[in-house]
Amino acid sequence: MSTDLNSPFRTKSVEQSIRDTEEPEHALRKSLSAWDLTVFGVGVIIGTGIFVLTGIAARNNAGPATALAFVAAGIVCALAALCYAEFASTVPVAGSAYTFAYASIGELPAWIIGWDLVLEFALGTAVVAVGWSGYVRHLLETNLGWELPTALAGPDAGGTFDLLAFLLILALTAVLVIGTKLSARITAIVVAIKVTVVLLVIIAGLFFIKADNYSPFIPPAQPQEAGGGIHAPLVQLLFGYAPTNFGVMGIFTAASLIFFAFIGFDVVATAAEETKNPQRDMPRGILGSLIVCTVLYVAVTLVVTGMQKYSEMSPTAPLAEAFKSVNQPFFAGAISLGASVGLITVCMILLLGQTRVFFAMSRDGLLPRVFSVTHPKYRTPYRATILLGLIIAVVAGFTSLEKLAELVNIGTLFAFVIVALGVIILRRTRPDLHRAFRTPWVPFVPIVSIAASLWLMLNLPAETWIRFGIWMVIGVVVYFLYGRAHSRLGRGEVGPRTDR
């Protein structure tokens, strides 16, 4: 941390960050309420995770105790959410963890986390778009007998170009250009459908639960069949600890996997600048969406593992297959339809998050300033949105992203670490700041948040760390070749921190 304008750890004041939001050409429209933010959070969290990962975690890692794994992952996210809520209410500026790091740790760490978030959101958007395409193709083939030409079905289906994923992202890009309020209205409708499907699973499934399926609730521990070398979890290579399937430790192994199901609540923080009353509404939106989804996740998991023996659960469509196993095809079809509709909002909100981080970095000069100009009518970062939308649409169309999906997890957890560290630092360096929401028990809660996030990161394969490291090295090179020289803070166009 430094006020030296030549230092890569120069910091930007909270006051200056807020003043930047008032520049007419670079200002976003404030249109979102606490309800909108909560809907955004629920919209992006309830997606691929609950509709797919429940079966994998139950079948391979934790059995019926997968419900406890959701609780464990939810606690890790809750610790991070408390830190996000303080920052988002104190620094209500687009950019989420990137902006928070710039105000507390320094420009280079802020760039690194921003670079990380760009990858996380872009990759997450593309992965979910490809998943949505697969659901839609399945529904069309099953219910209408219509098959998309193989060449347009995408690499995952043996084709060349995934037309449906490409068109979805282009359509969502257009919606985001028109405005976040429209995005919120569309999200609210789709979220209502998704929550209805989840409640349908819970309520209807209660009538088909068999107590025997819960025995044993925590299956006996088994050595995990993990690959050696870079395919092994990093914790195994560093400490010789081999994660287990089932047993008590299997719950934490499952938590590392299903953490993907919670990814998204941090996207709410990227919309801070577009919130009418961020000091009040950001904490409500972040914490509210996380609490709602955790309760739903635990309830769904308890129901489906009670309906079908965990060892027989489907690894690809566990909710729908659980109803098929009790001869309820209507509910199975409704769940598949709800999942395909629900994934639309996941894509849209991840794309929203990425464009806001890119916009914030551009406004600071670390990326070309041309991308921080907002639309004269809609007050959205339309240039950044169109650019990123086109890139992600092409990536989703041509690329099979199964292996790279793990980068989404490690990128999110890395952001959690930076935000928690930033809370500790900013409490010490800027005790004078008004904080509408204060993380309780600082520094204890942020330290526990850092430790919990690092533990889940260590349970990811070493090859994921290698890929993540390569992306970070590329980011550092880009910063020193372009970002550092074009930084508005470095050029003296905005004021540095002077409170030290």
XYZ file of C-alpha atoms in Angstrom:
500
model
C 0.000 0.000 0.000
C 1.435 3.335 -1.001
C 0.595 6.924 -1.920
C 3.636 6.995 -4.238
C 2.211 7.401 -7.745
C 5.083 5.330 -9.155
C 4.348 2.359 -6.931
C 2.267 -0.563 -8.277
C 0.687 -0.634 -4.813
C -0.660 2.918 -5.056
C -4.193 3.122 -3.696
C -7.216 5.088 -4.831
C -9.332 6.828 -2.211
C -12.895 5.754 -1.552
C -13.960 9.371 -2.047
C -12.316 9.507 -5.489
C -13.929 6.213 -6.503
C -17.328 7.683 -5.641
C -16.565 10.969 -7.461
C -15.720 8.993 -10.614
C -19.280 7.685 -10.687
C -20.561 11.253 -11.121
C -18.826 11.900 -14.476
C -21.707 12.191 -17.006
C -20.095 10.082 -19.746
C -19.014 7.372 -17.309
C -22.032 7.248 -14.975
C -24.440 4.338 -14.615
C -28.176 4.736 -14.008
C -29.322 4.040 -10.433
C -32.437 1.900 -10.809
C -32.100 -1.170 -8.590
C -33.748 -1.838 -5.209
C -33.000 -4.368 -2.480
C -35.645 -6.626 -4.033
C -33.981 -6.390 -7.449
C -30.606 -7.282 -5.921
C -32.028 -10.259 -4.028
C -33.698 -11.482 -7.220
C -30.400 -11.082 -9.081
C -28.647 -13.119 -6.400
C -31.226 -15.906 -6.346
C -31.340 -15.816 -10.150
C -27.650 -16.524 -10.581
C -27.164 -18.885 -7.621
C -29.996 -21.300 -8.411
C -28.725 -22.894 -11.592
C -26.384 -25.634 -12.718
C -25.274 -26.387 -9.173
C -28.536 -27.530 -7.638
C -29.875 -29.140 -10.837
C -26.709 -31.182 -11.519
C -24.120 -31.259 -8.736
C -26.472 -32.615 -6.076
C -26.429 -36.037 -7.720
C -22.657 -36.125 -8.237
C -21.901 -35.095 -4.654
C -24.404 -37.521 -3.137
C -23.385 -40.464 -5.308
C -19.625 -40.038 -5.078
C -18.776 -38.001 -1.980
C -21.249 -37.646 0.871
C -24.499 -39.610 0.392
C -27.484 -38.067 2.204
C -24.994 -35.933 4.164
C -24.653 -33.823 1.014
C -27.179 -31.597 2.784
C -24.482 -30.901 5.393
C -22.005 -30.204 2.572
C -24.347 -27.489 1.319
C -24.417 -26.069 4.841
C -20.592 -26.084 4.977
C -20.269 -24.381 1.586
C -22.976 -21.926 2.590
C -21.055 -21.003 5.751
C -17.913 -20.287 3.708
C -19.974 -18.048 1.428
C -21.709 -16.384 4.394
C -18.360 -15.402 5.912
C -17.341 -13.870 2.584
C -20.781 -12.281 2.174
C -20.372 -10.366 5.446
C -17.144 -8.880 4.092
C -18.691 -8.113 0.702
C -21.660 -6.411 2.392
C -19.396 -4.023 4.330
C -17.392 -3.080 1.254
C -20.398 -2.755 -1.062
C -22.188 -0.425 1.362
C -19.026 1.614 2.019
C -17.734 1.798 -1.568
C -20.917 1.679 -3.724
C -18.999 1.592 -7.001
C -19.078 -0.851 -9.920
C -16.324 -3.455 -9.937
C -16.944 -5.479 -6.780
C -13.726 -7.035 -5.422
C -11.611 -5.086 -7.943
C -12.809 -1.723 -6.603
C -12.533 -2.892 -2.997
C -8.926 -4.008 -3.504
C -8.002 -0.712 -5.221
C -9.204 1.216 -2.164
C -7.458 -0.958 0.404
C -4.527 -3.029 -0.911
C -3.300 -1.293 -4.047
C -3.470 -1.029 -7.822
C -1.549 -4.177 -8.767
C -3.566 -6.455 -6.433
C -6.735 -4.732 -7.718
C -5.695 -5.425 -11.307
C -4.970 -9.066 -10.481
C -8.370 -9.582 -8.869
C -10.085 -7.736 -11.719
C -8.270 -9.918 -14.253
C -9.345 -12.941 -12.234
C -12.992 -11.829 -12.177
C -13.029 -11.216 -15.933
C -11.991 -14.846 -16.451
C -14.374 -16.164 -13.799
C -17.473 -14.425 -15.123
C -16.638 -14.990 -18.804
C -15.942 -18.672 -18.314
C -18.970 -19.104 -16.078
C -21.218 -17.449 -18.667
C -19.920 -19.630 -21.489
C -20.132 -22.859 -19.465
C -23.727 -22.199 -18.398
C -24.717 -21.191 -21.961
C -23.392 -24.503 -23.262
C -25.258 -26.332 -20.477
C -28.461 -24.464 -21.344
C -28.041 -25.426 -24.988
C -27.826 -29.100 -23.992
C -31.046 -28.874 -21.924
C -32.931 -27.170 -24.761
C -31.748 -29.685 -27.368
C -32.866 -32.520 -25.096
C -36.313 -30.963 -24.584
C -36.756 -30.343 -28.325
C -35.772 -33.893 -29.192
C -37.859 -35.496 -26.434
C -41.050 -33.452 -26.732
C -41.110 -32.242 -30.332
C -38.968 -34.805 -32.100
C -36.901 -31.993 -33.610
C -33.140 -32.419 -33.763
C -30.646 -29.654 -34.409
C -28.163 -30.506 -37.186
C -25.099 -32.129 -35.618
C -22.787 -29.468 -37.009
C -24.724 -26.803 -35.025
C -24.992 -28.799 -31.787
C -21.589 -27.815 -30.436
C -18.356 -29.683 -29.631
C -19.846 -31.379 -26.562
C -22.418 -33.068 -28.808
C -19.939 -34.018 -31.522
C -20.632 -30.928 -33.621
C -18.635 -27.895 -34.695
C -20.568 -24.822 -33.546
C -23.098 -24.473 -30.714
C -25.678 -22.230 -32.372
C -28.101 -22.127 -29.418
C -25.435 -21.033 -26.900
C -24.186 -18.391 -29.363
C -27.664 -16.942 -29.936
C -28.509 -16.959 -26.221
C -25.515 -14.816 -25.301
C -26.184 -12.386 -28.167
C -29.787 -11.971 -26.992
C -28.737 -11.404 -23.378
C -26.117 -8.897 -24.524
C -28.874 -6.876 -26.185
C -30.973 -6.980 -23.009
C -28.054 -5.730 -20.892
C -27.351 -2.881 -23.321
C -30.951 -1.676 -22.974
C -30.673 -1.515 -19.185
C -30.340 -3.259 -15.843
C -33.933 -2.492 -14.853
C -35.165 -4.490 -17.849
C -32.685 -7.198 -16.876
C -34.138 -7.185 -13.368
C -37.711 -7.552 -14.666
C -36.805 -10.484 -16.912
C -34.806 -12.027 -14.086
C -37.742 -11.676 -11.683
C -40.016 -13.622 -14.046
C -37.489 -16.399 -14.637
C -36.542 -16.579 -10.948
C -40.216 -17.050 -10.101
C -40.250 -20.048 -12.464
C -37.043 -21.467 -10.963
C -38.151 -21.076 -7.362
C -41.503 -22.649 -8.259
C -39.688 -25.665 -9.693
C -37.509 -25.968 -6.590
C -40.544 -25.706 -4.288
C -42.288 -28.276 -6.485
C -39.404 -30.671 -5.883
C -39.559 -30.097 -2.142
C -43.335 -30.297 -1.673
C -44.115 -33.072 -4.160
C -41.032 -35.055 -3.185
C -42.063 -35.166 0.480
C -44.757 -37.718 -0.435
C -42.203 -40.145 -1.897
C -39.515 -40.140 0.801
C -38.455 -43.528 2.171
C -36.666 -43.506 5.513
C -34.441 -46.407 4.443
C -32.787 -44.195 1.835
C -31.284 -42.073 4.626
C -29.450 -45.047 6.124
C -26.609 -44.503 6.605
C -26.893 -40.710 6.615
C -23.088 -40.418 6.608
C -21.780 -43.465 4.667
C -18.490 -45.058 5.864
C -15.338 -43.310 4.621
C -13.630 -44.633 1.503
C -10.274 -43.571 0.012
C -10.873 -41.154 -2.856
C -9.947 -42.501 -6.249
C -8.056 -39.434 -7.418
C -5.500 -39.231 -10.185
C -1.851 -38.824 -9.340
C 0.451 -35.940 -10.138
C -1.218 -32.711 -11.217
C -4.621 -34.437 -11.248
C -4.495 -34.896 -7.462
C -5.877 -32.255 -5.069
C -3.202 -29.745 -4.109
C -3.706 -30.502 -0.406
C -2.625 -34.086 -1.102
C 0.572 -33.010 -2.885
C 1.505 -30.451 -0.215
C 0.567 -32.234 3.005
C 0.090 -35.883 2.050
C -3.575 -35.626 3.075
C -5.788 -37.683 0.784
C -9.402 -36.473 0.740
C -11.973 -39.208 1.281
C -15.286 -40.063 -0.256
C -18.027 -40.401 2.349
C -17.366 -40.256 6.070
C -17.123 -36.908 7.876
C -14.277 -35.664 5.663
C -16.272 -36.667 2.597
C -18.697 -33.899 3.519
C -15.921 -31.328 3.039
C -14.807 -33.008 -0.191
C -18.391 -32.630 -1.421
C -18.435 -29.010 -0.237
C -15.444 -28.253 -2.489
C -17.399 -29.644 -5.432
C -20.812 -28.122 -4.793
C -19.299 -24.742 -3.994
C -20.014 -24.056 -7.676
C -23.697 -24.083 -6.736
C -23.214 -20.908 -4.650
C -21.227 -18.941 -7.177
C -23.076 -15.770 -7.994
C -23.966 -13.938 -4.798
C -20.781 -11.900 -5.221
C -22.103 -10.736 -8.604
C -24.657 -8.686 -6.663
C -21.805 -6.482 -5.433
C -20.891 -5.539 -9.015
C -24.231 -3.708 -9.307
C -23.590 -1.430 -6.302
C -23.270 1.675 -8.468
C -26.664 1.037 -10.077
C -28.476 0.681 -6.746
C -30.774 3.453 -5.502
C -29.745 3.125 -1.845
C -26.595 0.950 -1.796
C -25.765 1.581 1.861
C -29.038 -0.061 2.890
C -29.852 -2.355 -0.016
C -26.512 -4.005 -0.873
C -26.192 -5.927 2.438
C -29.838 -6.965 2.166
C -29.425 -8.178 -1.402
C -26.181 -10.076 -0.798
C -27.115 -11.747 2.469
C -30.781 -12.211 1.559
C -30.098 -14.096 -1.668
C -27.509 -16.312 0.029
C -29.819 -17.248 2.924
C -32.769 -18.032 0.619
C -30.681 -20.256 -1.639
C -28.953 -22.136 1.194
C -32.313 -23.035 2.761
C -33.656 -24.209 -0.611
C -30.508 -26.221 -1.364
C -30.593 -28.089 1.945
C -34.317 -28.834 1.613
C -33.977 -30.103 -1.977
C -31.026 -32.323 -1.084
C -32.821 -33.891 1.877
C -35.868 -34.602 -0.284
C -34.128 -36.146 -3.306
C -31.788 -38.306 -1.223
C -34.876 -39.495 0.635
C -36.669 -40.321 -2.619
C -33.833 -42.320 -4.182
C -30.847 -44.192 -2.726
C -27.776 -41.990 -3.052
C -25.821 -44.745 -4.823
C -28.442 -44.839 -7.585
C -28.764 -41.100 -8.185
C -28.171 -39.680 -11.652
C -24.938 -37.663 -12.012
C -26.449 -35.507 -14.787
C -30.119 -34.885 -13.890
C -30.611 -35.978 -10.267
C -33.818 -34.072 -9.542
C -35.674 -35.199 -12.648
C -34.412 -38.784 -12.372
C -35.455 -38.978 -8.706
C -39.068 -38.392 -9.773
C -38.733 -40.857 -12.639
C -37.577 -43.471 -10.104
C -40.941 -43.124 -8.311
C -42.936 -43.167 -11.578
C -43.698 -39.440 -11.717
C -42.734 -38.420 -15.279
C -44.821 -35.204 -15.162
C -42.721 -33.757 -12.365
C -39.539 -34.923 -14.092
C -40.505 -33.027 -17.261
C -41.442 -29.903 -15.310
C -38.062 -29.916 -13.571
C -36.176 -30.241 -16.870
C -38.157 -27.344 -18.344
C -37.573 -25.215 -15.240
C -33.855 -25.938 -15.325
C -33.537 -24.904 -18.969
C -35.460 -21.663 -18.383
C -33.617 -20.966 -15.156
C -30.156 -21.139 -16.690
C -30.996 -18.086 -18.807
C -30.769 -15.764 -15.801
C -27.535 -17.377 -14.653
C -25.937 -16.443 -17.981
C -27.363 -12.938 -17.957
C -26.257 -12.032 -14.456
C -22.757 -13.490 -14.895
C -22.448 -11.411 -18.074
C -23.701 -8.372 -16.152
C -21.036 -8.936 -13.489
C -18.244 -9.248 -16.018
C -19.154 -6.107 -17.923
C -19.254 -4.066 -14.691
C -15.777 -5.217 -13.634
C -14.432 -4.506 -17.134
C -16.172 -1.105 -17.072
C -14.623 -0.182 -13.713
C -11.124 -1.169 -14.840
C -11.594 0.826 -18.041
C -12.784 3.909 -16.159
C -9.585 3.773 -14.100
C -7.483 3.637 -17.282
C -6.148 0.121 -16.630
C -8.034 -0.951 -19.758
C -8.791 1.377 -22.731
C -11.051 4.225 -21.562
C -13.255 3.910 -24.627
C -14.975 0.951 -22.956
C -16.083 3.019 -19.951
C -18.315 5.360 -21.973
C -21.981 4.763 -21.131
C -24.879 4.841 -23.569
C -26.419 8.360 -23.788
C -29.966 6.989 -23.394
C -29.721 3.751 -21.425
C -26.731 4.745 -19.200
C -25.200 1.282 -19.559
C -21.584 0.409 -20.498
C -22.733 -0.607 -23.964
C -19.324 -0.773 -25.652
C -17.883 -3.139 -23.041
C -21.097 -5.162 -23.023
C -21.141 -5.608 -26.812
C -17.423 -6.468 -26.975
C -17.550 -9.033 -24.180
C -20.873 -10.447 -25.342
C -19.484 -11.123 -28.818
C -16.296 -12.714 -27.457
C -18.144 -14.987 -25.016
C -20.722 -15.935 -27.657
C -17.945 -17.101 -29.985
C -16.139 -18.946 -27.183
C -19.366 -20.706 -26.140
C -20.112 -21.571 -29.748
C -16.797 -23.179 -30.606
C -15.337 -24.438 -27.341
C -15.924 -27.376 -25.029
C -15.270 -25.929 -21.559
C -15.678 -28.916 -19.244
C -12.045 -28.937 -18.062
C -11.822 -25.168 -17.653
C -14.977 -24.953 -15.524
C -12.987 -25.623 -12.349
C -11.296 -22.255 -12.877
C -14.591 -20.616 -11.956
C -14.367 -22.094 -8.454
C -10.759 -21.132 -7.783
C -11.296 -17.651 -9.203
C -14.257 -16.988 -6.934
C -12.484 -18.278 -3.825
C -9.458 -16.120 -4.643
C -11.758 -13.081 -4.802
C -13.172 -14.033 -1.386
C -9.670 -14.025 0.087
C -8.857 -10.578 -1.336
C -12.115 -9.015 -0.121
C -11.733 -10.397 3.409
C -8.143 -9.144 3.554
C -9.293 -5.743 2.282
C -11.837 -5.401 5.106
C -9.091 -5.879 7.710
C -6.781 -3.374 6.011
C -9.418 -0.679 5.394
C -10.674 -0.910 8.990
C -7.144 -0.077 10.138
C -6.263 2.571 7.532
C -9.670 4.300 7.233
C -11.469 4.012 10.569
C -13.152 7.342 9.764
C -15.225 5.991 6.863
C -18.967 5.740 7.357
C -19.928 2.074 7.191
C -23.660 1.499 6.799
C -22.984 -2.203 7.378
C -20.106 -3.471 9.496
C -18.739 -7.007 9.318
C -19.003 -8.355 12.891
C -15.982 -9.419 14.950
C -13.237 -7.989 12.754
C -10.570 -9.293 12.260
C -11.841 -12.720 13.430
C -14.579 -13.183 10.787
C -12.394 -12.074 7.831
C -9.534 -14.314 8.996
C -11.857 -17.317 9.271
C -13.240 -16.435 5.828
C -9.723 -16.420 4.362
C -8.848 -19.736 6.004
C -12.088 -21.413 4.867
C -11.674 -20.186 1.277
C -8.052 -21.332 1.144
C -9.050 -24.770 2.450
C -11.580 -25.253 -0.350
C -8.997 -24.001 -2.873
C -6.502 -26.593 -1.633
C -9.043 -29.333 -2.327
C -9.048 -28.432 -6.035
C -6.743 -30.348 -8.430
C -3.189 -29.109 -8.880
C -3.799 -28.733 -12.633
C -6.487 -26.152 -11.841
C -3.909 -24.182 -9.857
C -1.491 -24.381 -12.794
C -4.056 -23.029 -15.257
C -5.028 -20.322 -12.794
C -1.363 -19.385 -12.295
C -0.797 -19.103 -16.048
C -3.793 -16.763 -16.406
C -2.508 -14.633 -13.509
C 0.981 -14.400 -15.042
C -0.547 -13.215 -18.310
C -2.484 -10.623 -16.329
C 0.624 -9.287 -14.603
C 2.378 -8.955 -17.981
C -0.584 -7.029 -19.415
C -0.595 -4.734 -16.385
C 3.073 -3.786 -16.725
C 2.878 -3.443 -20.519
C -0.340 -1.386 -20.602
C -2.262 -0.866 -17.366
C 0.453 0.736 -15.254
C 1.369 3.326 -17.901
C -2.248 4.259 -18.667
C -3.546 4.282 -15.089
C -5.386 7.539 -14.353
C -4.116 7.347 -10.796
C -0.534 6.887 -11.970
C -0.859 9.836 -14.360
C -2.126 12.071 -11.587
C -5.579 12.466 -13.178
C -7.233 11.368 -9.929
C -6.081 11.780 -6.375
C -4.282 9.019 -4.467
C -5.004 8.016 -0.925
C -3.802 10.780 1.408
C -5.075 9.399 4.681
C -1.979 7.425 5.675
